[in-house]
The first five atom37 places (N, CA, C, CB, O) and aatype in JSON, in Angstrom:
{
  "aatype": [18, 10, 9, 13, 10, 6, 7, 7, 7, 17, 4, 18, 3, 15, 2, 4, 6, 3, 14, 16, 1, 0, 7, 16, 10, 11, 3, 4, 1, 1, 1, 15, 6, 7, 11, 10, 7, 15, 15, 1, 6, 17, 14, 0, 19, 6, 3, 15, 18, 10, 15, 7, 12, 2, 15, 0, 3, 14, 3, 6, 2, 14, 19, 13, 8, 2, 17, 16, 10, 19, 18, 19, 14, 18, 4, 3, 7, 0, 15, 13, 15, 7],
  "atom_mask": [
    [1, 1, 1, 1, 1],
    [1, 1, 1, 1, 1],
    [1, 1, 1, 1, 1],
    [1, 1, 1, 1, 1],
    [1, 1, 1, 1, 1],
    [1, 1, 1, 1, 1],
    [1, 1, 1, 0, 1],
    [1, 1, 1, 0, 1],
    [1, 1, 1, 0, 1],
    [1, 1, 1, 1, 1],
    [1, 1, 1, 1, 1],
    [1, 1, 1, 1, 1],
    [1, 1, 1, 1, 1],
    [1, 1, 1, 1, 1],
    [1, 1, 1, 1, 1],
    [1, 1, 1, 1, 1],
    [1, 1, 1, 1, 1],
    [1, 1, 1, 1, 1],
    [1, 1, 1, 1, 1],
    [1, 1, 1, 1, 1],
    [1, 1, 1, 1, 1],
    [1, 1, 1, 1, 1],
    [1, 1, 1, 0, 1],
    [1, 1, 1, 1, 1],
    [1, 1, 1, 1, 1],
    [1, 1, 1, 1, 1],
    [1, 1, 1, 1, 1],
    [1, 1, 1, 1, 1],
    [1, 1, 1, 1, 1],
    [1, 1, 1, 1, 1],
    [1, 1, 1, 1, 1],
    [1, 1, 1, 1, 1],
    [1, 1, 1, 1, 1],
    [1, 1, 1, 0, 1],
    [1, 1, 1, 1, 1],
    [1, 1, 1, 1, 1],
    [1, 1, 1, 0, 1],
    [1, 1, 1, 1, 1],
    [1, 1, 1, 1, 1],
    [1, 1, 1, 1, 1],
    [1, 1, 1, 1, 1],
    [1, 1, 1, 1, 1],
    [1, 1, 1, 1, 1],
    [1, 1, 1, 1, 1],
    [1, 1, 1, 1, 1],
    [1, 1, 1, 1, 1],
    [1, 1, 1, 1, 1],
    [1, 1, 1, 1, 1],
    [1, 1, 1, 1, 1],
    [1, 1, 1, 1, 1],
    [1, 1, 1, 1, 1],
    [1, 1, 1, 0, 1],
    [1, 1, 1, 1, 1],
    [1, 1, 1, 1, 1],
    [1, 1, 1, 1, 1],
    [1, 1, 1, 1, 1],
    [1, 1, 1, 1, 1],
    [1, 1, 1, 1, 1],
    [1, 1, 1, 1, 1],
    [1, 1, 1, 1, 1],
    [1, 1, 1, 1, 1],
    [1, 1, 1, 1, 1],
    [1, 1, 1, 1, 1],
    [1, 1, 1, 1, 1],
    [1, 1, 1, 1, 1],
    [1, 1, 1, 1, 1],
    [1, 1, 1, 1, 1],
    [1, 1, 1, 1, 1],
    [1, 1, 1, 1, 1],
    [1, 1, 1, 1, 1],
    [1, 1, 1, 1, 1],
    [1, 1, 1, 1, 1],
    [1, 1, 1, 1, 1],
    [1, 1, 1, 1, 1],
    [1, 1, 1, 1, 1],
    [1, 1, 1, 1, 1],
    [1, 1, 1, 0, 1],
    [1, 1, 1, 1, 1],
    [1, 1, 1, 1, 1],
    [1, 1, 1, 1, 1],
    [1, 1, 1, 1, 1],
    [1, 1, 1, 0, 1]
  ],
  "atom_positions": [
    [[28.81, -11.42, 15.68], [27.11, -10.71, 15.9], [26.02, -11.51, 15.07], [26.97, -8.91, 15.22], [26.37, -11.86, 13.95]],
    [[24.71, -11.85, 15.49], [24.19, -12.54, 14.46], [23.15, -11.17, 14.68], [23.72, -14.35, 14.57], [22.95, -10.73, 15.81]],
    [[22.72, -10.76, 13.84], [22.09, -9.58, 13.4], [19.92, -9.93, 13.14], [23.17, -9.17, 11.67], [19.41, -10.08, 12.02]],
    [[19.35, -9.96, 14.07], [18.07, -9.97, 14.02], [17.03, -9.26, 13.45], [17.88, -9.95, 14.83], [16.17, -8.73, 14.15]],
    [[17.04, -9.19, 11.97], [15.71, -7.76, 11.4], [14.12, -8.09, 11.79], [15.6, -7.59, 9.27], [13.87, -9.13, 11.17]],
    [[13.59, -7.9, 12.13], [12.06, -8.03, 12.62], [11.54, -7.7, 11.26], [11.46, -6.92, 13.97], [12.05, -6.77, 10.63]],
    [[10.42, -8.51, 10.68], [9.97, -8.7, 9.75], [8.68, -8.17, 9.69], [0.0, 0.0, 0.0], [8.14, -8.32, 10.79]],
    [[7.67, -7.4, 8.58], [7.2, -6.49, 8.87], [6.42, -5.92, 7.58], [0.0, 0.0, 0.0], [5.22, -5.67, 7.53]],
    [[7.3, -5.79, 6.63], [6.42, -5.07, 5.27], [5.96, -4.24, 5.43], [0.0, 0.0, 0.0], [5.16, -3.97, 6.33]],
    [[6.48, -3.36, 4.28], [5.85, -1.86, 3.76], [4.41, -1.58, 4.35], [5.66, -1.83, 1.99], [3.62, -2.3, 4.97]],
    [[4.35, -0.43, 3.98], [2.63, 0.06, 3.72], [2.61, -0.18, 2.39], [2.09, 1.8, 4.03], [3.64, -0.19, 1.72]],
    [[0.95, -0.5, 1.69], [0.73, -0.55, 0.4], [-0.91, -0.61, 0.51], [1.53, -1.8, -0.34], [-1.63, -1.0, 1.44]],
    [[-1.25, -0.07, -0.79], [-2.36, -0.34, -0.89], [-2.98, -1.86, -1.43], [-2.65, 0.64, -1.55], [-2.42, -2.38, -2.39]],
    [[-4.06, -2.5, -0.83], [-4.55, -3.85, -0.87], [-4.66, -3.93, -2.18], [-5.81, -4.21, -0.13], [-4.26, -4.92, -2.79]],
    [[-5.17, -2.95, -2.75], [-6.21, -3.13, -4.36], [-5.04, -3.19, -5.23], [-7.48, -1.58, -4.96], [-4.69, -2.35, -6.05]],
    [[-4.35, -4.57, -4.87], [-2.97, -4.01, -6.07], [-3.01, -4.18, -7.55], [-1.56, -4.82, -5.83], [-2.1, -4.09, -8.38]],
    [[-4.11, -4.41, -7.68], [-4.78, -3.99, -9.38], [-5.01, -2.62, -9.54], [-6.36, -4.65, -9.79], [-4.6, -2.32, -10.66]],
    [[-5.31, -1.98, -9.16], [-5.0, -0.26, -8.81], [-5.11, 0.84, -7.95], [-5.39, 0.29, -9.39], [-5.88, 1.78, -7.72]],
    [[-3.7, 0.21, -7.46], [-3.15, 0.76, -6.2], [-3.24, 2.45, -6.26], [-1.53, 0.22, -6.03], [-2.88, 2.96, -7.32]],
    [[-3.68, 3.27, -5.26], [-3.77, 4.56, -5.27], [-2.58, 4.9, -3.82], [-5.55, 5.05, -5.15], [-2.11, 4.19, -2.93]],
    [[-2.45, 6.57, -4.24], [-1.72, 7.17, -2.95], [-2.44, 6.84, -1.8], [-1.57, 8.7, -2.96], [-2.0, 6.26, -0.8]],
    [[-3.66, 7.3, -2.02], [-4.86, 7.36, -0.77], [-5.07, 5.92, -0.01], [-6.5, 7.8, -1.48], [-5.53, 5.92, 1.13]],
    [[-4.73, 4.71, -0.66], [-4.82, 3.26, -0.44], [-3.92, 3.31, 0.85], [0.0, 0.0, 0.0], [-4.14, 3.1, 2.04]],
    [[-2.54, 3.76, -0.06], [-0.87, 3.26, 0.49], [-1.12, 4.05, 2.03], [0.92, 4.12, -0.73], [-0.92, 3.55, 3.14]],
    [[-1.5, 5.12, 1.8], [-1.73, 6.22, 3.1], [-2.86, 5.77, 4.31], [-2.36, 7.77, 2.41], [-2.73, 6.07, 5.5]],
    [[-3.95, 5.03, 3.76], [-4.79, 4.6, 4.56], [-4.46, 3.18, 5.31], [-5.93, 4.61, 3.84], [-5.01, 2.8, 6.34]],
    [[-3.33, 2.39, 4.51], [-2.7, 1.27, 5.07], [-1.77, 1.86, 6.34], [-1.82, 0.47, 3.89], [-1.86, 1.42, 7.49]],
    [[-1.04, 2.74, 6.01], [0.22, 3.23, 6.73], [-0.62, 4.1, 8.28], [1.31, 4.52, 5.41], [0.0, 4.3, 9.32]],
    [[-2.06, 4.48, 8.07], [-3.12, 4.91, 9.3], [-2.89, 4.03, 9.9], [-4.62, 5.09, 9.18], [-2.37, 4.1, 11.01]],
    [[-3.31, 2.7, 9.2], [-3.77, 1.02, 9.96], [-3.03, 1.0, 10.59], [-3.83, -0.43, 9.32], [-3.2, 0.91, 11.81]],
    [[-1.76, 1.07, 9.98], [-0.42, -0.04, 10.6], [0.19, 1.28, 12.0], [1.39, -0.5, 8.78], [1.11, 1.12, 12.81]],
    [[-0.44, 2.09, 11.88], [0.07, 3.28, 13.3], [-0.55, 2.97, 14.27], [-0.25, 4.92, 13.25], [-0.56, 3.72, 15.24]],
    [[-1.19, 1.85, 14.27], [-2.28, 1.82, 15.37], [-1.99, 0.34, 16.19], [-3.98, 1.9, 14.6], [-2.4, -0.16, 17.24]],
    [[-1.0, -0.1, 15.03], [-0.73, -1.46, 16.11], [1.11, -1.32, 15.95], [0.0, 0.0, 0.0], [1.88, -0.41, 15.64]],
    [[1.22, -2.87, 16.37], [2.76, -3.29, 16.7], [3.49, -2.86, 15.57], [3.05, -4.92, 16.93], [4.47, -2.12, 15.71]],
    [[3.07, -3.31, 14.31], [3.99, -2.7, 12.85], [3.87, -1.52, 12.68], [3.64, -3.19, 11.44], [4.65, -1.18, 11.79]],
    [[3.01, -0.28, 13.25], [3.5, 1.01, 12.9], [3.57, 1.8, 14.13], [0.0, 0.0, 0.0], [2.96, 2.85, 14.3]],
    [[4.41, 1.21, 15.07], [4.47, 2.22, 16.12], [5.17, 1.23, 17.09], [2.96, 2.93, 16.64], [5.31, 0.02, 16.91]],
    [[5.64, 2.05, 18.28], [6.79, 1.5, 19.17], [5.35, 1.68, 20.44], [8.73, 2.69, 19.33], [5.1, 1.0, 21.43]],
    [[4.93, 2.38, 20.09], [3.62, 2.64, 21.79], [3.7, 1.64, 22.46], [1.74, 2.74, 21.65], [4.23, 1.73, 23.57]],
    [[3.26, 0.52, 22.06], [2.41, -0.76, 23.07], [3.99, -1.78, 23.26], [0.62, -1.96, 21.86], [4.06, -2.81, 23.93]],
    [[4.98, -1.24, 22.58], [5.91, -2.01, 23.07], [6.14, -2.68, 24.75], [6.87, -1.23, 22.71], [5.78, -2.02, 25.73]],
    [[6.66, -3.8, 24.86], [6.82, -3.89, 26.25], [8.09, -3.82, 27.02], [6.32, -4.93, 26.56], [9.02, -4.32, 26.39]],
    [[8.4, -3.37, 28.15], [9.44, -3.06, 28.65], [10.62, -3.83, 28.25], [9.24, -3.06, 29.84], [11.75, -3.46, 27.93]],
    [[10.08, -4.98, 28.35], [11.07, -6.37, 28.09], [10.95, -7.1, 26.99], [10.9, -7.41, 29.06], [9.92, -7.77, 27.07]],
    [[11.6, -7.33, 25.84], [10.9, -8.15, 24.56], [11.66, -9.36, 24.26], [10.85, -7.27, 23.14], [12.71, -9.14, 23.66]],
    [[11.33, -10.9, 24.59], [11.99, -11.93, 24.14], [11.19, -12.72, 23.9], [12.87, -12.38, 24.8], [11.5, -13.84, 24.3]],
    [[10.02, -12.64, 23.3], [9.19, -13.52, 22.47], [10.06, -14.32, 21.67], [8.22, -12.78, 21.6], [10.1, -15.55, 21.73]],
    [[10.82, -13.55, 20.87], [11.92, -13.87, 19.65], [13.01, -14.92, 19.98], [12.77, -12.51, 19.26], [13.52, -15.68, 19.16]],
    [[13.3, -14.83, 21.41], [14.51, -15.69, 21.54], [14.28, -17.3, 21.57], [15.22, -15.27, 22.84], [14.46, -17.9, 22.63]],
    [[13.93, -17.9, 20.52], [13.75, -19.24, 20.44], [14.49, -19.66, 18.86], [12.04, -19.57, 20.62], [14.95, -18.8, 18.11]],
    [[14.5, -20.99, 18.59], [15.3, -21.35, 17.62], [16.59, -20.77, 17.39], [0.0, 0.0, 0.0], [17.33, -20.94, 18.36]],
    [[17.09, -20.17, 16.46], [18.73, -20.01, 15.87], [18.42, -18.23, 16.95], [19.11, -19.96, 13.23], [19.45, -17.61, 16.66]],
    [[17.95, -17.72, 17.49], [18.11, -16.66, 18.12], [18.25, -17.4, 19.78], [16.82, -15.56, 17.73], [18.29, -16.42, 20.52]],
    [[18.31, -18.47, 20.52], [18.25, -18.95, 21.72], [19.72, -18.67, 22.1], [17.72, -20.41, 21.8], [20.71, -18.81, 21.38]],
    [[19.66, -18.28, 23.28], [21.23, -19.11, 23.96], [21.24, -20.33, 24.51], [21.89, -18.42, 25.15], [22.28, -20.68, 25.08]],
    [[20.31, -21.06, 24.46], [20.02, -22.76, 24.79], [21.03, -23.46, 23.88], [18.27, -23.38, 24.35], [20.65, -23.44, 22.71]],
    [[22.09, -24.01, 24.05], [23.23, -24.77, 23.15], [22.21, -25.95, 23.12], [25.03, -25.12, 23.88], [21.81, -25.85, 21.96]],
    [[21.58, -26.93, 23.63], [20.86, -27.72, 22.88], [19.67, -27.25, 22.0], [20.5, -28.57, 23.68], [19.42, -28.07, 21.12]],
    [[19.01, -26.35, 22.0], [18.26, -25.6, 20.93], [18.87, -25.45, 19.8], [17.92, -24.38, 21.26], [18.58, -26.04, 18.76]],
    [[20.18, -24.26, 20.03], [20.75, -23.75, 19.04], [22.44, -23.88, 19.43], [20.12, -22.29, 18.81], [23.12, -23.12, 20.12]],
    [[22.78, -24.97, 18.81], [23.97, -25.68, 19.15], [24.76, -24.78, 18.39], [24.08, -27.25, 18.8], [25.69, -24.42, 19.12]],
    [[24.84, -24.18, 17.15], [25.42, -23.14, 16.29], [25.59, -21.63, 16.45], [24.8, -23.21, 15.29], [26.68, -21.12, 16.2]],
    [[24.55, -20.9, 16.87], [24.69, -19.67, 17.55], [24.45, -19.15, 18.81], [24.2, -19.06, 17.03], [24.26, -17.95, 18.98]],
    [[24.43, -20.13, 19.91], [24.03, -19.98, 21.26], [25.12, -18.78, 22.15], [24.07, -21.61, 21.91], [24.78, -18.34, 23.26]],
    [[26.46, -18.35, 21.44], [26.82, -17.71, 22.38], [27.52, -16.75, 21.35], [27.55, -18.47, 23.53], [28.66, -16.36, 21.59]],
    [[26.78, -16.31, 20.04], [27.09, -15.38, 19.55], [26.35, -14.09, 20.23], [26.94, -15.64, 18.26], [25.37, -14.27, 20.95]],
    [[26.9, -12.7, 19.95], [25.82, -11.86, 20.16], [24.8, -11.39, 19.37], [26.19, -11.02, 20.5], [25.03, -11.09, 18.2]],
    [[23.76, -11.29, 19.83], [22.08, -10.82, 19.32], [21.97, -9.75, 19.2], [20.9, -11.06, 20.11], [21.93, -9.01, 20.18]],
    [[21.9, -9.38, 18.13], [21.25, -7.78, 17.44], [19.92, -7.67, 17.34], [21.65, -7.44, 15.92], [19.63, -7.49, 16.15]],
    [[18.98, -7.68, 18.05], [17.57, -7.54, 17.53], [16.95, -5.71, 16.9], [16.6, -8.11, 19.04], [16.86, -4.69, 17.59]],
    [[16.66, -5.87, 15.56], [16.09, -4.59, 15.24], [14.51, -5.35, 15.16], [16.83, -3.72, 13.67], [14.0, -6.38, 14.72]],
    [[14.18, -4.31, 15.79], [12.5, -4.34, 15.65], [12.23, -3.81, 14.71], [11.64, -3.74, 16.61], [13.08, -3.22, 14.04]],
    [[10.5, -3.91, 14.26], [10.05, -3.25, 12.7], [8.73, -2.55, 13.49], [9.57, -4.66, 11.07], [7.95, -3.1, 14.26]],
    [[8.75, -1.56, 13.16], [7.94, -0.36, 13.33], [7.29, 0.75, 12.57], [8.48, 0.15, 13.89], [6.34, 1.37, 13.05]],
    [[7.8, 1.0, 11.35], [7.56, 1.81, 10.83], [6.65, 2.2, 9.4], [8.47, 1.99, 10.93], [6.2, 3.25, 8.93]],
    [[6.65, 0.89, 9.05], [6.01, 0.72, 7.7], [6.93, 0.71, 6.52], [0.0, 0.0, 0.0], [6.37, 0.88, 5.44]],
    [[8.38, 0.51, 6.51], [9.29, 0.84, 5.43], [9.55, -0.43, 5.46], [10.47, 1.89, 5.53], [8.87, -1.27, 6.03]],
    [[10.65, -0.63, 4.78], [11.23, -2.55, 4.83], [12.4, -2.53, 4.89], [11.0, -3.67, 3.5], [12.86, -1.52, 4.35]],
    [[13.43, -3.45, 5.48], [14.8, -3.46, 5.57], [15.5, -4.52, 4.22], [15.13, -4.0, 7.19], [15.18, -5.68, 3.95]],
    [[16.32, -3.82, 3.7], [16.62, -4.12, 2.42], [18.06, -3.99, 2.24], [15.87, -3.32, 1.53], [18.59, -3.19, 3.01]],
    [[18.81, -4.57, 1.43], [20.57, -4.54, 1.81], [20.65, -3.83, 0.74], [0.0, 0.0, 0.0], [21.74, -3.41, 0.35]]
  ]
}
């Protein structure tokens, strides 16, 4: 399996010198209106990430073209970490 974790970053106060809870929540609310905070606007089929090492074309991706791809989309203001 090839597992693709879509990036996005977490909610944060953009005032890094003096961050506040209110600033972080403001960023989370802003994110909730778009792709990085909601799945509401997602298309029924998402294939824009199927290029490079995620491509099934053996000419474009000679190593992973025949692996099973698992796409984990990002939408919640949290962070994927191991």
